[in-house]
mmCIF file of C-alpha atoms in Angstrom:
data_model
loop_
_atom_site.group_PDB
_atom_site.id
_atom_site.type_symbol
_atom_site.label_atom_id
_atom_site.label_comp_id
_atom_site.label_asym_id
_atom_site.label_seq_id
_atom_site.Cartn_x
_atom_site.Cartn_y
_atom_site.Cartn_z
ATOM 1 C CA MET A 44 0.979 12.404 -37.912
ATOM 2 C CA ASN A 45 1.168 15.119 -35.748
ATOM 3 C CA LYS A 46 -1.212 13.884 -32.735
ATOM 4 C CA LEU A 47 -0.021 17.443 -30.505
ATOM 5 C CA ILE A 48 -2.443 19.754 -32.739
ATOM 6 C CA ARG A 49 -1.905 23.324 -31.324
ATOM 7 C CA LEU A 50 0.269 22.011 -28.598
ATOM 8 C CA SER A 51 3.813 23.463 -28.595
ATOM 9 C CA LYS A 52 6.254 24.025 -26.384
ATOM 10 C CA THR A 53 6.576 27.292 -24.756
ATOM 11 C CA GLY A 54 9.822 29.158 -22.995
ATOM 12 C CA ILE A 55 7.855 30.861 -20.144
ATOM 13 C CA GLU A 56 9.528 30.205 -16.979
ATOM 14 C CA TYR A 57 6.470 28.533 -15.234
ATOM 15 C CA ALA A 58 5.106 26.373 -18.192
ATOM 16 C CA ASP A 59 6.000 23.612 -20.417
ATOM 17 C CA TYR A 60 3.567 24.148 -23.034
ATOM 18 C CA ALA A 61 0.882 26.296 -24.429
ATOM 19 C CA TRP A 62 -2.534 24.579 -25.622
ATOM 20 C CA ASN A 63 -4.009 26.800 -28.383
ATOM 21 C CA PHE A 64 -7.491 24.820 -28.619
ATOM 22 C CA ALA A 65 -8.812 28.322 -28.760
ATOM 23 C CA SER A 66 -7.661 31.748 -29.851
ATOM 24 C CA GLY A 67 -8.964 35.476 -29.672
ATOM 25 C CA CYS A 68 -10.792 37.578 -27.667
ATOM 26 C CA GLY A 69 -14.030 39.516 -27.574
ATOM 27 C CA ASN A 70 -12.819 42.164 -25.305
ATOM 28 C CA ASN A 71 -10.170 43.637 -28.023
ATOM 29 C CA ILE A 72 -10.840 46.815 -29.480
ATOM 30 C CA ASN A 73 -8.057 48.159 -32.084
ATOM 31 C CA GLY A 74 -5.367 45.636 -30.715
ATOM 32 C CA LYS A 75 -5.986 46.864 -27.095
ATOM 33 C CA CYS A 76 -7.338 45.354 -23.828
ATOM 34 C CA LYS A 77 -10.782 46.593 -23.114
ATOM 35 C CA ALA A 78 -10.161 44.996 -19.280
ATOM 36 C CA GLY A 79 -6.933 47.380 -18.867
ATOM 37 C CA GLY A 80 -6.505 49.656 -21.986
ATOM 38 C CA PHE A 81 -3.220 48.285 -22.861
ATOM 39 C CA LYS A 82 -1.699 46.730 -26.097
ATOM 40 C CA CYS A 83 -2.451 43.040 -26.471
ATOM 41 C CA TRP A 84 0.348 41.020 -27.593
ATOM 42 C CA ALA A 85 -1.709 38.308 -28.297
ATOM 43 C CA TYR A 86 -3.536 40.195 -31.029
ATOM 44 C CA SER A 87 -0.059 41.311 -32.498
ATOM 45 C CA ILE A 88 1.153 37.746 -32.794
ATOM 46 C CA SER A 89 -2.168 36.963 -34.553
ATOM 47 C CA GLN A 90 -1.938 39.659 -36.949
ATOM 48 C CA ARG A 91 1.804 38.539 -37.926
ATOM 49 C CA PHE A 92 1.110 34.890 -38.551
ATOM 50 C CA GLU A 93 -2.031 34.995 -39.953
ATOM 51 C CA GLY A 94 -1.909 31.716 -41.545
ATOM 52 C CA HIS A 95 -1.978 30.304 -37.918
ATOM 53 C CA TYR A 96 -4.725 32.166 -37.040
ATOM 54 C CA PRO A 97 -7.297 32.011 -40.163
ATOM 55 C CA ASN A 98 -9.858 34.482 -38.092
ATOM 56 C CA GLY A 99 -7.316 36.850 -37.047
ATOM 57 C CA PHE A 100 -8.178 37.825 -33.475
ATOM 58 C CA GLU A 101 -11.703 36.992 -33.885
ATOM 59 C CA PRO A 102 -12.935 34.309 -30.446
ATOM 60 C CA THR A 103 -12.123 30.901 -32.478
ATOM 61 C CA ILE A 104 -12.190 27.052 -31.253
ATOM 62 C CA TYR A 105 -10.337 24.837 -32.852
ATOM 63 C CA PRO A 106 -11.934 21.370 -32.269
ATOM 64 C CA ASP A 107 -9.218 19.251 -33.448
ATOM 65 C CA ALA A 108 -6.924 20.285 -30.938
ATOM 66 C CA LEU A 109 -9.175 19.577 -27.840
ATOM 67 C CA CYS A 110 -7.625 16.356 -27.684
ATOM 68 C CA SER A 111 -3.903 16.856 -27.855
ATOM 69 C CA PRO A 112 -2.865 16.829 -24.009
ATOM 70 C CA LEU A 113 -3.614 12.934 -24.231
ATOM 71 C CA TYR A 114 -0.811 12.160 -26.334
ATOM 72 C CA LEU A 115 1.667 14.085 -24.320
ATOM 73 C CA LYS A 116 2.778 11.614 -21.617
ATOM 74 C CA LYS A 117 5.257 13.489 -19.724
ATOM 75 C CA PRO A 118 3.768 15.251 -16.627
ATOM 76 C CA SER A 119 3.653 19.082 -17.879
ATOM 77 C CA ARG A 120 2.268 22.576 -16.604
ATOM 78 C CA ILE A 121 0.252 23.481 -19.869
ATOM 79 C CA LEU A 122 -1.069 27.206 -20.616
ATOM 80 C CA CYS A 123 -4.530 26.952 -21.818
ATOM 81 C CA ALA A 124 -5.665 29.038 -24.443
ATOM 82 C CA PHE A 125 -2.903 31.255 -24.360
ATOM 83 C CA MET A 126 -3.219 33.210 -27.670
ATOM 84 C CA GLY A 127 -6.735 34.201 -26.140
ATOM 85 C CA ASP A 128 -9.180 34.910 -23.393
ATOM 86 C CA LEU A 129 -11.434 32.103 -23.003
ATOM 87 C CA PHE A 130 -13.595 33.792 -20.567
ATOM 88 C CA TRP A 131 -14.538 36.889 -22.395
ATOM 89 C CA ASP A 132 -17.759 39.068 -22.299
ATOM 90 C CA CYS A 133 -20.756 37.050 -24.657
ATOM 91 C CA PRO A 134 -24.129 36.429 -24.268
ATOM 92 C CA GLU A 135 -25.354 33.506 -21.760
ATOM 93 C CA PHE A 136 -23.929 30.002 -22.978
ATOM 94 C CA ASN A 137 -26.607 27.721 -24.897
ATOM 95 C CA PRO A 138 -26.338 24.353 -23.474
ATOM 96 C CA GLU A 139 -27.936 23.143 -26.918
ATOM 97 C CA GLY A 140 -24.626 24.194 -28.660
ATOM 98 C CA LYS A 141 -22.493 22.056 -30.488
ATOM 99 C CA ILE A 142 -18.873 21.980 -31.446
ATOM 100 C CA ARG A 143 -18.789 22.353 -35.136
ATOM 101 C CA ALA A 144 -16.229 23.860 -37.664
ATOM 102 C CA ILE A 145 -14.594 27.311 -37.064
ATOM 103 C CA LEU A 146 -17.431 29.231 -36.438
ATOM 104 C CA PRO A 147 -16.447 32.723 -34.555
ATOM 105 C CA SER A 148 -19.586 34.681 -34.783
ATOM 106 C CA GLN A 149 -21.318 31.677 -32.830
ATOM 107 C CA ILE A 150 -18.812 31.001 -30.230
ATOM 108 C CA ALA A 151 -21.091 31.630 -27.528
ATOM 109 C CA SER A 152 -23.427 28.925 -28.633
ATOM 110 C CA ILE A 153 -20.908 26.490 -28.122
ATOM 111 C CA MET A 154 -19.285 27.288 -24.923
ATOM 112 C CA MET A 155 -21.329 24.632 -22.717
ATOM 113 C CA SER A 156 -20.113 21.591 -25.230
ATOM 114 C CA LEU A 157 -16.782 23.233 -25.044
ATOM 115 C CA LYS A 158 -16.311 23.186 -21.186
ATOM 116 C CA GLY A 159 -17.439 19.493 -21.458
ATOM 117 C CA TRP A 160 -14.696 18.232 -24.062
ATOM 118 C CA LEU A 161 -12.467 20.483 -22.389
ATOM 119 C CA PHE A 162 -12.877 18.999 -18.843
ATOM 120 C CA THR A 163 -12.981 15.473 -20.171
ATOM 121 C CA THR A 164 -9.554 15.789 -21.423
ATOM 122 C CA ILE A 165 -8.161 17.565 -18.472
ATOM 123 C CA ARG A 166 -9.521 14.823 -15.982
ATOM 124 C CA GLN A 167 -8.064 11.900 -18.227
ATOM 125 C CA CYS A 168 -4.894 14.020 -17.896
ATOM 126 C CA PRO A 169 -3.970 13.698 -13.820
ATOM 127 C CA GLN A 170 -0.491 13.710 -14.663
ATOM 128 C CA HIS A 171 -0.649 17.301 -16.160
ATOM 129 C CA THR A 172 -1.146 20.727 -14.660
ATOM 130 C CA PHE A 173 -3.510 23.085 -16.638
ATOM 131 C CA ILE A 174 -3.061 26.732 -16.096
ATOM 132 C CA PHE A 175 -5.718 29.086 -16.931
ATOM 133 C CA LEU A 176 -5.561 32.793 -16.869
ATOM 134 C CA THR A 177 -8.350 35.557 -17.709
ATOM 135 C CA LYS A 178 -9.051 39.286 -17.721
ATOM 136 C CA GLN A 179 -12.654 38.697 -17.150
ATOM 137 C CA PRO A 180 -13.033 37.111 -13.805
ATOM 138 C CA GLN A 181 -16.838 37.651 -13.934
ATOM 139 C CA ASN A 182 -17.368 34.825 -15.988
ATOM 140 C CA LEU A 183 -15.130 32.083 -14.409
ATOM 141 C CA ALA A 184 -18.230 31.008 -12.436
ATOM 142 C CA LYS A 185 -19.632 29.541 -15.507
ATOM 143 C CA PHE A 186 -16.917 26.975 -15.785
ATOM 144 C CA SER A 187 -16.556 26.510 -12.033
ATOM 145 C CA PRO A 188 -15.915 24.009 -10.349
ATOM 146 C CA PHE A 189 -12.695 23.557 -12.428
ATOM 147 C CA PRO A 190 -10.761 20.356 -12.188
ATOM 148 C CA ASP A 191 -8.462 19.532 -9.386
ATOM 149 C CA ASN A 192 -5.360 19.611 -11.878
ATOM 150 C CA CYS A 193 -6.295 23.310 -12.757
ATOM 151 C CA TRP A 194 -4.420 26.469 -11.675
ATOM 152 C CA VAL A 195 -6.918 29.417 -12.267
ATOM 153 C CA GLY A 196 -5.715 32.896 -12.492
ATOM 154 C CA VAL A 197 -6.900 36.668 -13.029
ATOM 155 C CA THR A 198 -4.880 39.507 -14.408
ATOM 156 C CA ALA A 199 -4.802 42.458 -12.367
ATOM 157 C CA THR A 200 -3.062 45.682 -13.512
ATOM 158 C CA ASP A 201 -3.896 48.233 -10.967
ATOM 159 C CA HIS A 202 -5.653 48.609 -7.576
ATOM 160 C CA HIS A 203 -9.008 48.464 -8.737
ATOM 161 C CA SER A 204 -8.563 45.503 -11.137
ATOM 162 C CA PHE A 205 -6.796 43.487 -8.024
ATOM 163 C CA ALA A 206 -9.817 44.316 -5.824
ATOM 164 C CA VAL A 207 -12.106 43.236 -8.570
ATOM 165 C CA ALA A 208 -9.827 39.993 -9.064
ATOM 166 C CA LEU A 209 -9.894 39.079 -5.287
ATOM 167 C CA ASN A 210 -13.655 39.487 -5.248
ATOM 168 C CA TYR A 211 -14.235 36.690 -8.198
ATOM 169 C CA LEU A 212 -11.625 34.364 -6.566
ATOM 170 C CA TRP A 213 -13.349 34.543 -3.360
ATOM 171 C CA ASP A 214 -16.108 31.937 -4.231
ATOM 172 C CA LEU A 215 -14.186 30.360 -6.948
ATOM 173 C CA LYS A 216 -14.256 26.583 -6.839
ATOM 174 C CA ALA A 217 -10.752 25.780 -8.047
ATOM 175 C CA THR A 218 -7.853 23.802 -6.051
ATOM 176 C CA THR A 219 -5.162 26.415 -6.912
ATOM 177 C CA LYS A 220 -5.651 29.987 -7.477
ATOM 178 C CA TYR A 221 -3.613 32.876 -8.519
ATOM 179 C CA ILE A 222 -3.398 36.663 -9.639
ATOM 180 C CA SER A 223 -0.809 37.769 -12.543
ATOM 181 C CA PHE A 224 0.171 41.221 -11.737
ATOM 182 C CA GLU A 225 1.499 41.344 -15.585
ATOM 183 C CA PRO A 226 1.582 43.917 -16.580
ATOM 184 C CA LEU A 227 1.883 45.863 -13.375
ATOM 185 C CA LEU A 228 0.873 49.507 -14.310
ATOM 186 C CA GLY A 229 0.318 51.189 -10.855
ATOM 187 C CA GLN A 230 0.848 51.096 -7.302
ATOM 188 C CA ILE A 231 -1.942 48.746 -5.047
ATOM 189 C CA PRO A 232 -1.628 50.913 -1.840
ATOM 190 C CA SER A 233 -4.333 48.675 -0.019
ATOM 191 C CA THR A 234 -2.411 45.189 -0.603
ATOM 192 C CA PRO A 235 -1.748 43.972 2.805
ATOM 193 C CA ARG A 236 -5.541 44.972 3.801
ATOM 194 C CA LEU A 237 -6.884 43.292 0.552
ATOM 195 C CA PHE A 238 -5.073 40.201 0.910
ATOM 196 C CA LEU A 239 -5.807 39.734 4.537
ATOM 197 C CA ALA A 240 -9.706 40.622 4.148
ATOM 198 C CA SER A 241 -10.456 38.630 1.028
ATOM 199 C CA ASN A 242 -9.938 34.876 2.587
ATOM 200 C CA ALA A 243 -9.365 33.721 -1.292
ATOM 201 C CA ASN A 244 -7.186 31.302 -0.562
ATOM 202 C CA ILE A 245 -4.479 32.670 -3.240
ATOM 203 C CA SER A 246 -1.369 30.080 -3.797
ATOM 204 C CA TRP A 247 0.461 31.956 -6.376
ATOM 205 C CA LEU A 248 1.413 35.611 -8.022
ATOM 206 C CA ILE A 249 3.058 36.647 -10.826
ATOM 207 C CA ILE A 250 4.612 40.004 -11.110
ATOM 208 C CA GLY A 251 5.696 41.408 -14.654
ATOM 209 C CA ALA A 252 6.143 44.459 -17.162
ATOM 210 C CA GLN A 253 4.305 45.521 -20.041
ATOM 211 C CA THR A 254 6.059 44.850 -23.410
ATOM 212 C CA LYS A 255 6.049 46.660 -26.631
ATOM 213 C CA PRO A 256 6.104 49.074 -25.664
ATOM 214 C CA THR A 257 8.022 48.109 -22.553
ATOM 215 C CA VAL A 258 7.020 49.656 -19.027
ATOM 216 C CA PHE A 259 8.601 48.642 -16.045
ATOM 217 C CA PRO A 260 6.621 49.006 -12.890
ATOM 218 C CA LYS A 261 8.296 50.672 -9.891
ATOM 219 C CA ILE A 262 10.435 48.576 -7.745
ATOM 220 C CA GLU A 263 8.523 49.901 -4.708
ATOM 221 C CA TRP A 264 5.175 48.654 -6.155
ATOM 222 C CA VAL A 265 6.998 45.087 -6.648
ATOM 223 C CA ARG A 266 8.043 45.044 -3.111
ATOM 224 C CA GLU A 267 4.775 46.044 -1.667
ATOM 225 C CA ILE A 268 3.197 43.067 -3.450
ATOM 226 C CA VAL A 269 5.900 40.678 -2.348
ATOM 227 C CA GLU A 270 5.789 41.659 1.330
ATOM 228 C CA ALA A 271 2.133 41.584 1.501
ATOM 229 C CA ALA A 272 2.183 38.082 0.171
ATOM 230 C CA ASP A 273 4.782 36.924 2.548
ATOM 231 C CA LYS A 274 2.490 38.015 5.360
ATOM 232 C CA ALA A 275 -0.749 36.722 4.140
#
């Protein structure tokens, strides 16, 4: 019997496993991310592997996967809801919601119950590090505070989204906070000033290109970010 339901190894260099207890995103428009206008790679995968994602890219929760990390004993870095965005814009969470079968249209009403189940599992696995990433940082506070063994990050693709990310990370209650410049689609001219002024306690950065179609960031954009981070 497979106890590691929707918990699979990943080739991503900074993680060991992807834990897809949830998939899909409410901010997807025809295969593009509303938060940045770029093509969503997760959407493309959900279309290719329809059998694994019965609702396509509609927000979906898989209750039978919520306990999977409990059966993984070796300390690991685990990407959470990697095939979607757990923090998408939705109506106010309903604390009376219950986790039931897959009901994408009712996801908002079960988010509070999901948080309880999710954080219970995470706290019972102190040997693991759980990595969250969102393009909707305005909703992170609804899950705050995060357990100590969580890394919480925000995607920033350009100057505007970087400033927004810092704003929401500033008062977020999480032990480790990070920013993912992936894909980096534009220069961030005020990087040093923003890093120094934010006091957001950013611990980690990811910088990468857009894929399919591939769009590489300019080397000077990358250099500016790295130098600013070293000085912060």
